[in-house]
Coordinates of N, CA, C and O and ligand atoms in Angstrom, one line a residue:
M1 N 0.8 -1.2 0.0 CA 0.0 0.0 0.0 C 0.9 1.3 0.0 O 1.7 1.4 0.8
K2 N 0.6 2.1 -1.0 CA 1.4 3.4 -1.0 C 0.5 4.5 -0.3 O -0.6 4.7 -0.7
T3 N 1.2 5.2 0.6 CA 0.4 6.3 1.2 C 0.2 7.5 0.3 O 1.2 8.0 -0.3
L4 N -1.0 8.0 0.1 CA -1.2 9.1 -0.7 C -1.4 10.4 0.2 O -0.8 11.4 -0.1
I5 N -2.1 10.2 1.3 CA -2.3 11.4 2.2 C -2.1 10.8 3.6 O -2.8 9.8 4.0
S6 N -1.2 11.4 4.3 CA -0.8 10.8 5.6 C -1.8 11.1 6.7 O -2.6 12.1 6.5
R7 N -1.7 10.4 7.8 CA -2.6 10.7 9.0 C -2.5 12.1 9.4 O -3.5 12.8 9.7
E8 N -1.3 12.6 9.4 CA -1.1 14.0 9.9 C -1.7 15.0 9.0 O -2.3 16.0 9.4
E9 N -1.5 14.8 7.7 CA -2.1 15.7 6.7 C -3.6 15.7 6.8 O -4.3 16.8 6.7
I10 N -4.2 14.5 6.9 CA -5.7 14.4 7.1 C -6.1 15.2 8.3 O -7.0 16.0 8.3
Q11 N -5.5 14.9 9.4 CA -5.9 15.5 10.7 C -5.8 17.0 10.6 O -6.7 17.7 11.1
S12 N -4.8 17.5 10.0 CA -4.7 19.0 10.0 C -5.7 19.6 9.1 O -6.4 20.6 9.4
R13 N -6.0 19.0 7.9 CA -7.0 19.4 7.0 C -8.4 19.3 7.6 O -9.3 20.2 7.4
V14 N -8.7 18.2 8.3 CA -10.0 18.1 9.0 C -10.2 19.2 10.0 O -11.4 19.7 10.1
R15 N -9.2 19.6 10.7 CA -9.4 20.7 11.7 C -9.7 22.0 10.9 O -10.5 22.8 11.4
E16 N -9.0 22.2 9.8 CA -9.3 23.4 9.0 C -10.7 23.5 8.6 O -11.4 24.5 8.7
L17 N -11.2 22.3 8.0 CA -12.6 22.3 7.5 C -13.6 22.5 8.6 O -14.5 23.2 8.5
A18 N -13.3 21.9 9.8 CA -14.2 22.0 10.9 C -14.2 23.5 11.4 O -15.3 24.0 11.7
G19 N -13.1 24.2 11.3 CA -13.1 25.6 11.7 C -13.9 26.4 10.8 O -14.6 27.3 11.2
Q20 N -13.7 26.1 9.5 CA -14.5 26.8 8.5 C -16.0 26.6 8.7 O -16.8 27.6 8.6
I21 N -16.4 25.4 8.9 CA -17.8 25.1 9.1 C -18.3 25.8 10.4 O -19.4 26.4 10.4
A22 N -17.5 25.8 11.4 CA -17.9 26.4 12.7 C -18.2 27.9 12.5 O -19.1 28.5 13.0
R23 N -17.3 28.6 11.6 CA -17.5 30.0 11.4 C -18.7 30.2 10.5 O -19.5 31.1 10.8
D24 N -18.9 29.3 9.5 CA -20.1 29.5 8.6 C -21.4 29.2 9.2 O -22.4 29.7 8.7
Y25 N -21.5 28.4 10.2 CA -22.7 27.9 10.8 C -23.1 28.4 12.2 O -24.0 27.9 12.8
R26 N -22.3 29.4 12.6 CA -22.6 30.0 13.9 C -24.1 30.6 13.8 O -24.5 31.1 12.8
D27 N -24.8 30.4 14.9 CA -26.2 30.8 15.0 C -27.2 30.2 13.9 O -28.2 30.8 13.6
R28 N -26.8 29.1 13.4 CA -27.7 28.4 12.5 C -28.1 27.1 13.1 O -27.9 26.9 14.3
D29 N -28.7 26.2 12.4 CA -29.3 25.0 13.0 C -28.7 23.7 12.2 O -29.4 23.1 11.4
L30 N -27.4 23.4 12.6 CA -26.7 22.5 11.8 C -27.0 21.0 12.0 O -27.1 20.6 13.1
V31 N -27.2 20.3 10.9 CA -27.4 18.9 10.9 C -26.3 18.3 10.0 O -26.3 18.6 8.8
M32 N -25.4 17.5 10.5 CA -24.4 16.8 9.6 C -24.9 15.4 9.3 O -25.2 14.6 10.2
V33 N -25.0 15.2 8.0 CA -25.6 13.9 7.5 C -24.4 13.1 6.9 O -23.9 13.5 5.8
G34 N -24.1 12.0 7.5 CA -23.0 11.1 6.9 C -23.6 10.1 6.0 O -24.6 9.5 6.3
I35 N -22.8 9.8 5.0 CA -23.2 8.7 4.0 C -22.4 7.5 4.4 O -21.2 7.4 4.3
L36 N -23.2 6.5 4.9 CA -22.5 5.2 5.3 C -22.2 4.4 4.1 O -22.9 4.4 3.1
K37 N -21.2 3.5 4.2 CA -20.4 3.4 5.4 C -19.2 4.4 5.4 O -18.6 4.7 6.4
G38 N -18.8 4.7 4.1 CA -17.5 5.4 3.9 C -17.2 6.7 4.7 O -16.1 6.9 5.0
A39 N -18.3 7.4 5.1 CA -18.0 8.7 5.7 C -17.9 8.6 7.3 O -17.7 9.6 7.9
F40 N -18.0 7.4 7.8 CA -18.1 7.4 9.3 C -16.8 7.8 10.0 O -16.9 8.5 11.0
V41 N -15.7 7.5 9.4 CA -14.4 7.9 10.1 C -14.3 9.5 10.0 O -14.0 10.2 10.9
F42 N -14.4 10.0 8.8 CA -14.3 11.4 8.5 C -15.3 12.2 9.3 O -14.9 13.2 10.0
L43 N -16.6 11.8 9.4 CA -17.6 12.5 10.1 C -17.2 12.5 11.6 O -17.4 13.5 12.3
A44 N -16.8 11.4 12.1 CA -16.5 11.3 13.5 C -15.3 12.3 13.9 O -15.4 13.0 14.9
D45 N -14.3 12.4 13.1 CA -13.2 13.3 13.3 C -13.7 14.8 13.1 O -13.4 15.6 13.9
L46 N -14.4 15.0 12.0 CA -14.8 16.3 11.7 C -15.7 16.9 12.7 O -15.4 18.0 13.2
A47 N -16.7 16.2 13.1 CA -17.7 16.7 14.0 C -17.1 17.1 15.4 O -17.5 18.0 16.0
R48 N -16.1 16.3 15.8 CA -15.5 16.6 17.1 C -14.7 17.9 17.1 O -14.4 18.4 18.2
H49 N -14.4 18.4 15.9 CA -13.7 19.7 15.9 C -14.6 20.9 15.5 O -14.2 22.0 15.4
V50 N -15.9 20.6 15.3 CA -16.8 21.7 15.0 C -17.4 22.2 16.4 O -18.2 21.5 17.0
D51 N -17.0 23.3 16.8 CA -17.3 23.9 18.1 C -18.6 24.6 18.1 O -18.7 25.8 18.2
L52 N -19.7 23.9 17.8 CA -21.0 24.4 17.7 C -22.0 23.3 18.2 O -21.7 22.2 18.1
P53 N -23.2 23.7 18.6 CA -24.3 22.7 18.8 C -24.6 22.1 17.4 O -24.7 22.9 16.4
L54 N -24.8 20.8 17.3 CA -25.1 20.2 16.0 C -25.8 18.9 16.3 O -25.7 18.3 17.3
E55 N -26.5 18.4 15.2 CA -27.0 17.0 15.3 C -26.4 16.2 14.2 O -26.0 16.8 13.2
M56 N -26.3 14.9 14.4 CA -25.8 14.0 13.3 C -26.8 13.0 13.0 O -27.5 12.5 13.8
D57 N -26.8 12.6 11.7 CA -27.7 11.5 11.3 C -27.0 10.8 10.1 O -26.0 11.4 9.6
F58 N -27.5 9.7 9.6 CA -26.8 8.9 8.6 C -27.8 8.4 7.6 O -29.0 8.2 7.9
V59 N -27.3 8.3 6.4 CA -28.0 7.7 5.3 C -27.1 6.6 4.8 O -25.9 6.8 4.7
A60 N -27.6 5.4 4.5 CA -26.8 4.3 3.9 C -27.3 4.0 2.5 O -28.5 3.9 2.3
V61 N -26.4 3.9 1.6 CA -26.7 3.6 0.2 C -25.9 2.5 -0.3 O -24.9 2.2 0.3
S62 N -26.4 1.8 -1.3 CA -25.6 0.7 -1.9 C -24.4 1.3 -2.5 O -24.5 2.4 -3.1
S63 N -23.2 0.7 -2.4 CA -22.0 1.2 -3.1 C -21.6 0.3 -4.2 O -22.3 -0.5 -4.7
Y64 N -20.3 0.3 -4.4 CA -19.7 -0.4 -5.5 C -19.7 -2.0 -5.3 O -19.4 -2.7 -6.1
G65 N -20.0 -2.4 -4.0 CA -19.8 -3.8 -3.7 C -18.4 -4.2 -3.9 O -17.5 -3.5 -3.5
K66 N -18.2 -5.3 -4.6 CA -16.8 -5.7 -4.7 C -16.2 -5.2 -6.0 O -15.0 -5.4 -6.3
D67 N -16.9 -4.4 -6.7 CA -16.4 -3.8 -8.0 C -15.8 -2.4 -7.7 O -16.3 -1.7 -6.8
T68 N -14.8 -2.0 -8.4 CA -14.3 -0.7 -8.2 C -14.8 0.3 -9.2 O -14.3 1.5 -9.2
K69 N -15.7 -0.1 -10.1 CA -16.2 0.9 -11.1 C -17.6 1.4 -10.7 O -18.4 0.6 -10.0
S70 N -17.9 2.6 -11.0 CA -19.2 3.2 -10.7 C -20.3 2.6 -11.5 O -20.2 2.5 -12.7
S71 N -21.4 2.1 -10.9 CA -22.5 1.6 -11.6 C -23.5 2.7 -11.9 O -24.3 2.6 -12.8
G72 N -23.5 3.8 -11.1 CA -24.5 4.8 -11.2 C -25.8 4.5 -10.5 O -26.7 5.3 -10.5
V73 N -25.9 3.3 -10.0 CA -27.1 2.8 -9.4 C -27.0 3.1 -7.9 O -26.1 2.7 -7.2
V74 N -28.0 3.8 -7.4 CA -28.0 4.2 -6.0 C -29.2 3.7 -5.3 O -30.3 3.9 -5.8
R75 N -29.1 2.9 -4.3 CA -30.2 2.4 -3.5 C -30.2 2.8 -2.1 O -29.1 2.6 -1.5
I76 N -31.2 3.4 -1.6 CA -31.2 3.8 -0.1 C -31.5 2.6 0.7 O -32.6 1.9 0.6
I77 N -30.6 2.3 1.6 CA -30.7 1.1 2.5 C -31.2 1.6 3.9 O -32.0 1.0 4.6
K78 N -30.7 2.8 4.3 CA -31.1 3.4 5.5 C -31.4 4.9 5.3 O -30.5 5.6 4.9
D79 N -32.6 5.3 5.7 CA -32.9 6.8 5.5 C -32.6 7.5 6.8 O -32.3 6.9 7.8
L80 N -32.7 8.8 6.8 CA -32.6 9.7 8.0 C -33.6 9.3 9.0 O -34.7 8.9 8.7
D81 N -33.3 9.5 10.3 CA -34.2 9.4 11.3 C -34.9 10.7 11.6 O -36.0 10.8 12.1
I82 N -34.1 11.8 11.4 CA -34.6 13.1 11.8 C -35.1 13.9 10.7 O -34.8 13.7 9.5
D83 N -36.0 14.8 11.0 CA -36.7 15.7 10.0 C -35.7 16.9 9.7 O -35.4 17.6 10.6
I84 N -35.4 17.1 8.4 CA -34.4 18.2 8.1 C -35.1 19.4 7.6 O -34.4 20.4 7.3
R85 N -36.4 19.4 7.5 CA -37.1 20.6 7.0 C -36.8 21.9 7.8 O -36.8 21.9 9.0
G86 N -36.4 22.9 7.1 CA -36.0 24.2 7.7 C -34.7 24.2 8.4 O -34.4 25.2 9.1
R87 N -33.9 23.2 8.3 CA -32.6 23.1 9.0 C -31.5 23.2 8.0 O -31.6 23.2 6.8
D88 N -30.3 23.4 8.6 CA -29.1 23.7 7.8 C -28.2 22.4 7.7 O -27.6 22.0 8.6
V89 N -28.3 21.8 6.5 CA -27.7 20.4 6.4 C -26.4 20.5 5.7 O -26.2 21.2 4.7
I90 N -25.4 19.7 6.2 CA -24.2 19.5 5.5 C -24.1 18.0 5.3 O -24.1 17.2 6.2
V91 N -24.1 17.6 4.0 CA -23.9 16.1 3.7 C -22.5 15.8 3.7 O -21.7 16.5 3.0
V92 N -22.1 14.8 4.4 CA -20.6 14.5 4.6 C -20.4 13.2 3.9 O -21.0 12.2 4.2
E93 N -19.4 13.2 3.0 CA -19.1 12.0 2.2 C -17.6 11.8 2.2 O -16.8 12.7 2.4
D94 N -17.2 10.5 2.0 CA -15.8 10.2 1.9 C -15.2 10.7 0.6 O -14.1 11.4 0.7
I95 N -15.8 10.4 -0.5 CA -15.2 10.8 -1.8 C -16.2 11.1 -2.8 O -17.3 10.4 -2.9
V96 N -16.0 12.1 -3.6 CA -16.9 12.3 -4.8 C -16.1 11.9 -6.0 O -15.0 12.5 -6.3
D97 N -16.6 10.9 -6.7 CA -15.9 10.4 -7.9 C -16.7 10.8 -9.1 O -16.5 11.9 -9.6
T98 N -17.7 10.0 -9.6 CA -18.5 10.5 -10.7 C -19.5 11.6 -10.3 O -19.9 12.4 -11.1
G99 N -19.8 11.5 -9.0 CA -20.8 12.5 -8.4 C -22.2 12.0 -8.4 O -23.1 12.6 -7.9
L100 N -22.4 10.8 -9.0 CA -23.8 10.3 -9.2 C -24.4 10.0 -7.8 O -25.6 10.3 -7.6
T101 N -23.7 9.4 -6.9 CA -24.2 9.0 -5.6 C -24.7 10.3 -4.9 O -25.8 10.4 -4.4
L102 N -23.8 11.2 -4.8 CA -24.1 12.4 -4.0 C -25.2 13.3 -4.7 O -26.0 13.9 -4.0
S103 N -25.2 13.4 -6.0 CA -26.2 14.2 -6.6 C -27.6 13.6 -6.4 O -28.6 14.3 -6.1
Y104 N -27.6 12.3 -6.4 CA -28.9 11.6 -6.1 C -29.4 11.8 -4.7 O -30.5 12.2 -4.4
I105 N -28.4 11.7 -3.7 CA -28.8 11.9 -2.3 C -29.1 13.3 -2.1 O -30.1 13.6 -1.4
A106 N -28.4 14.3 -2.6 CA -28.6 15.7 -2.4 C -30.0 16.1 -3.0 O -30.8 16.8 -2.3
D107 N -30.4 15.5 -4.2 CA -31.7 15.8 -4.7 C -32.8 15.3 -3.8 O -33.8 16.0 -3.6
M108 N -32.6 14.1 -3.3 CA -33.6 13.5 -2.4 C -33.8 14.3 -1.2 O -34.9 14.6 -0.7
L109 N -32.7 14.8 -0.6 CA -32.8 15.5 0.6 C -33.3 16.9 0.4 O -34.0 17.5 1.3
R110 N -33.0 17.5 -0.8 CA -33.6 18.9 -1.1 C -35.1 18.9 -1.2 O -35.7 19.8 -0.9
Q111 N -35.7 17.7 -1.6 CA -37.1 17.6 -1.6 C -37.8 17.7 -0.3 O -39.0 18.0 -0.2
R112 N -37.0 17.6 0.8 CA -37.5 17.7 2.2 C -37.4 19.1 2.7 O -37.7 19.4 3.8
E113 N -37.0 20.0 1.8 CA -37.0 21.5 2.1 C -36.1 21.9 3.3 O -36.7 22.5 4.2
P114 N -34.9 21.5 3.4 CA -34.0 22.0 4.4 C -33.8 23.5 4.1 O -34.0 23.9 2.9
S115 N -33.4 24.4 5.1 CA -33.2 25.8 4.7 C -31.9 25.9 3.9 O -31.8 26.9 3.1
S116 N -31.0 25.0 4.1 CA -29.8 25.0 3.2 C -29.2 23.6 3.2 O -29.5 22.8 4.1
L117 N -28.5 23.4 2.1 CA -27.8 22.1 2.0 C -26.5 22.2 1.2 O -26.5 22.8 0.1
E118 N -25.4 21.8 1.9 CA -24.1 21.9 1.3 C -23.4 20.5 1.4 O -23.9 19.7 2.2
I119 N -22.4 20.4 0.6 CA -21.6 19.1 0.6 C -20.2 19.3 1.1 O -19.5 20.2 0.8
C120 N -19.8 18.3 1.9 CA -18.5 18.3 2.5 C -17.9 16.9 2.2 O -18.5 15.9 2.6
A121 N -16.8 16.9 1.4 CA -16.2 15.6 1.1 C -14.8 15.6 1.4 O -14.1 16.6 1.2
L122 N -14.3 14.5 2.0 CA -12.8 14.4 2.3 C -12.0 14.5 1.0 O -11.1 15.2 0.9
L123 N -12.5 13.7 0.0 CA -11.7 13.6 -1.2 C -12.6 13.9 -2.4 O -13.8 13.7 -2.4
N124 N -11.9 14.4 -3.4 CA -12.7 14.8 -4.6 C -11.8 14.4 -5.8 O -10.6 14.7 -5.9
K125 N -12.4 13.7 -6.8 CA -11.7 13.4 -8.0 C -12.4 14.1 -9.2 O -13.3 13.6 -9.8
P126 N -12.0 15.4 -9.4 CA -12.8 16.2 -10.3 C -12.8 15.7 -11.8 O -13.7 15.8 -12.5
E127 N -11.7 15.0 -12.1 CA -11.6 14.4 -13.5 C -12.6 13.3 -13.8 O -12.9 13.0 -14.9
A128 N -13.1 12.7 -12.7 CA -14.1 11.6 -12.9 C -15.5 12.0 -13.0 O -16.4 11.2 -13.2
R129 N -15.8 13.3 -12.8 CA -17.1 13.8 -12.6 C -18.0 13.5 -13.9 O -17.6 13.8 -15.0
K130 N -19.2 13.0 -13.7 CA -20.2 12.8 -14.8 C -21.4 13.7 -14.6 O -22.1 13.9 -15.6
V131 N -21.6 14.3 -13.4 CA -22.7 15.2 -13.2 C -22.1 16.4 -12.5 O -21.2 16.3 -11.7
E132 N -22.8 17.6 -12.7 CA -22.3 18.8 -12.0 C -22.7 18.8 -10.6 O -23.8 18.4 -10.2
L133 N -21.7 19.1 -9.7 CA -22.0 19.0 -8.3 C -21.1 20.0 -7.6 O -19.9 20.0 -7.8
E134 N -21.7 20.9 -6.7 CA -20.8 21.8 -6.0 C -20.4 21.2 -4.7 O -21.3 20.9 -3.8
V135 N -19.1 21.0 -4.5 CA -18.6 20.5 -3.2 C -18.0 21.7 -2.5 O -16.9 22.2 -2.7
K136 N -18.8 22.3 -1.5 CA -18.4 23.5 -0.8 C -17.2 23.3 0.1 O -16.3 24.1 0.1
Y137 N -17.2 22.2 0.8 CA -16.1 21.9 1.7 C -15.4 20.6 1.2 O -15.9 19.5 1.2
C138 N -14.1 20.8 0.7 CA -13.4 19.7 0.1 C -12.1 19.5 0.8 O -11.3 20.5 0.9
G139 N -11.8 18.3 1.3 CA -10.5 18.1 2.0 C -9.3 18.1 1.0 O -8.4 19.0 1.1
F140 N -9.3 17.2 0.0 CA -8.2 17.1 -0.9 C -8.8 16.8 -2.3 O -9.6 15.9 -2.4
E141 N -8.2 17.4 -3.3 CA -8.4 16.9 -4.7 C -7.4 15.9 -5.0 O -6.2 16.1 -4.8
I142 N -7.8 14.8 -5.6 CA -6.9 13.7 -6.0 C -7.1 13.3 -7.4 O -8.1 13.5 -8.0
P143 N -6.0 12.7 -8.0 CA -6.2 12.3 -9.4 C -7.0 11.0 -9.5 O -7.5 10.5 -8.5
M144 N -7.2 10.5 -10.7 CA -8.0 9.3 -10.9 C -7.3 8.0 -10.4 O -6.8 7.2 -11.2
L145 N -7.3 7.8 -9.1 CA -6.7 6.7 -8.5 C -7.8 6.0 -7.7 O -8.6 6.7 -7.1
F146 N -7.6 4.7 -7.5 CA -8.5 4.1 -6.5 C -7.9 4.0 -5.2 O -6.8 3.5 -5.0
V147 N -8.5 4.7 -4.2 CA -7.9 4.9 -2.9 C -8.7 4.2 -1.8 O -9.9 4.0 -2.0
V148 N -8.0 3.9 -0.7 CA -8.6 3.2 0.4 C -8.1 3.8 1.7 O -7.1 4.5 1.7
G149 N -8.8 3.5 2.8 CA -8.4 3.9 4.1 C -9.2 5.1 4.6 O -9.9 5.8 3.8
Y150 N -9.2 5.4 5.9 CA -9.9 6.5 6.5 C -11.4 6.5 6.1 O -12.0 7.4 5.7
G151 N -11.9 5.3 6.2 CA -13.3 5.0 5.9 C -13.6 4.4 4.5 O -14.6 3.7 4.3
L152 N -12.6 4.6 3.6 CA -12.8 4.1 2.2 C -12.4 2.6 2.1 O -11.4 2.3 2.7
D153 N -13.2 1.9 1.4 CA -12.9 0.5 1.3 C -12.6 0.0 -0.1 O -12.9 0.7 -1.1
H154 N -12.1 -1.2 -0.2 CA -12.2 -2.0 -1.4 C -12.7 -3.4 -0.9 O -12.1 -4.1 -0.1
A155 N -13.9 -3.7 -1.4 CA -14.6 -5.0 -0.9 C -14.6 -5.0 0.6 O -14.3 -6.1 1.2
E156 N -15.0 -3.9 1.2 CA -15.1 -3.8 2.7 C -13.8 -3.8 3.5 O -13.9 -3.7 4.7
R157 N -12.7 -3.9 2.8 CA -11.5 -3.9 3.6 C -10.8 -2.5 3.6 O -11.2 -1.7 2.8
Y158 N -9.9 -2.3 4.5 CA -9.0 -1.1 4.6 C -9.7 0.1 5.2 O -9.1 1.1 5.3
R159 N -11.0 0.0 5.6 CA -11.6 1.2 6.1 C -10.9 1.8 7.4 O -11.0 3.0 7.7
H160 N -10.3 1.0 8.2 CA -9.8 1.4 9.5 C -8.4 2.1 9.3 O -7.9 2.6 10.3
L161 N -7.8 2.0 8.2 CA -6.5 2.7 8.1 C -6.6 4.2 8.4 O -7.5 4.8 7.9
P162 N -5.6 4.7 9.2 CA -5.7 6.1 9.6 C -5.2 7.1 8.5 O -5.2 8.3 8.7
Y163 N -4.8 6.5 7.3 CA -4.3 7.3 6.2 C -5.0 6.9 5.0 O -5.8 5.9 5.0
V164 N -4.8 7.7 3.9 CA -5.4 7.3 2.6 C -4.3 6.8 1.7 O -3.2 7.4 1.6
G165 N -4.5 5.5 1.2 CA -3.5 4.9 0.4 C -4.0 4.5 -0.9 O -5.2 4.4 -1.2
V166 N -3.1 4.2 -1.8 CA -3.5 3.7 -3.2 C -3.3 2.2 -3.2 O -2.3 1.7 -2.9
L167 N -4.4 1.6 -3.6 CA -4.4 0.2 -3.7 C -3.9 -0.2 -5.1 O -4.5 0.0 -6.1
E168 N -2.7 -0.8 -5.1 CA -2.1 -0.9 -6.4 C -2.7 -2.0 -7.3 O -2.7 -1.9 -8.5
E169 N -3.3 -3.1 -6.7 CA -3.8 -4.1 -7.6 C -5.2 -3.8 -8.2 O -5.7 -4.5 -9.1
A170 N -5.9 -2.7 -7.7 CA -7.2 -2.3 -8.2 C -7.1 -1.2 -9.2 O -7.1 0.0 -8.8
A171 N -7.0 -1.4 -10.5 CA -7.0 -0.4 -11.5 C -8.4 0.1 -11.7 O -9.3 -0.7 -11.6
E172 N -8.5 1.4 -12.0 CA -9.9 2.0 -12.3 C -10.4 1.5 -13.6 O -9.7 1.3 -14.6
Ligands
IMP201 P1 -19.6 8.3 -7.3 O1 -21.1 8.1 -7.3 O2 -19.0 7.8 -8.5 O3 -19.3 9.7 -7.0 O4 -19.0 7.4 -6.2 C1 -19.2 7.6 -4.8 C2 -18.9 6.4 -4.0 O5 -18.0 5.5 -4.7 C3 -18.1 6.8 -2.8 O6 -19.0 7.2 -1.7 C4 -17.3 5.6 -2.5 O7 -18.0 4.8 -1.6 C5 -17.0 5.0 -3.8 N1 -15.7 5.3 -4.4 C6 -15.4 6.1 -5.4 N2 -14.1 6.2 -5.6 C7 -13.5 5.4 -4.7 C8 -12.2 5.1 -4.4 O8 -11.2 5.6 -5.0 N3 -12.0 4.3 -3.3 C9 -13.0 3.7 -2.6 N4 -14.3 4.0 -2.9 C10 -14.5 4.9 -3.9
MG202 MG1 -17.9 2.8 -0.7

């Protein structure tokens, strides 16, 4: 496994993003929505550095399974428990690749009329984008590589790694 982004680089960037969010959401009604499973590590670290009252909830969607290619098919496995109407939502995701998953989820959540909805992703692969999507809070832009660690998996493995690495045997 080759390290692409070290534990230290991630931790310092996560603190910066949390600081930015804390400034932007002062006196608002923040709900952070994590996309399971990939965002659980990022959201746990991020939320602990956001020095504001906030609520957290999760949505689970079907992912790539054992395949490393995007199918574009998104299935909701677990929906939100809380009502987001009139609230300020940040959707937290591990990585935006084609953008299909997040644009589907964002559209679904916008139909519930939150007062605002923004996207925060640890990683962004702009070259892979198939749909237009504004990522307001982005940790790192990366090239077209298949990465694992810090929540990201390949066939459910490697999520626990504290860094982001490139899985050499899985070509895109
Ligand atoms: P998208 O719909 O193509 O943007 O894909 C989003 C989802 O695909 C992410 O939430 C990840 O679960 C998965 N994914 C995309 N790229 C990678 C990668 O490089 N490593 C691990 N998972 C990835
Ligand atoms: Mg995944």
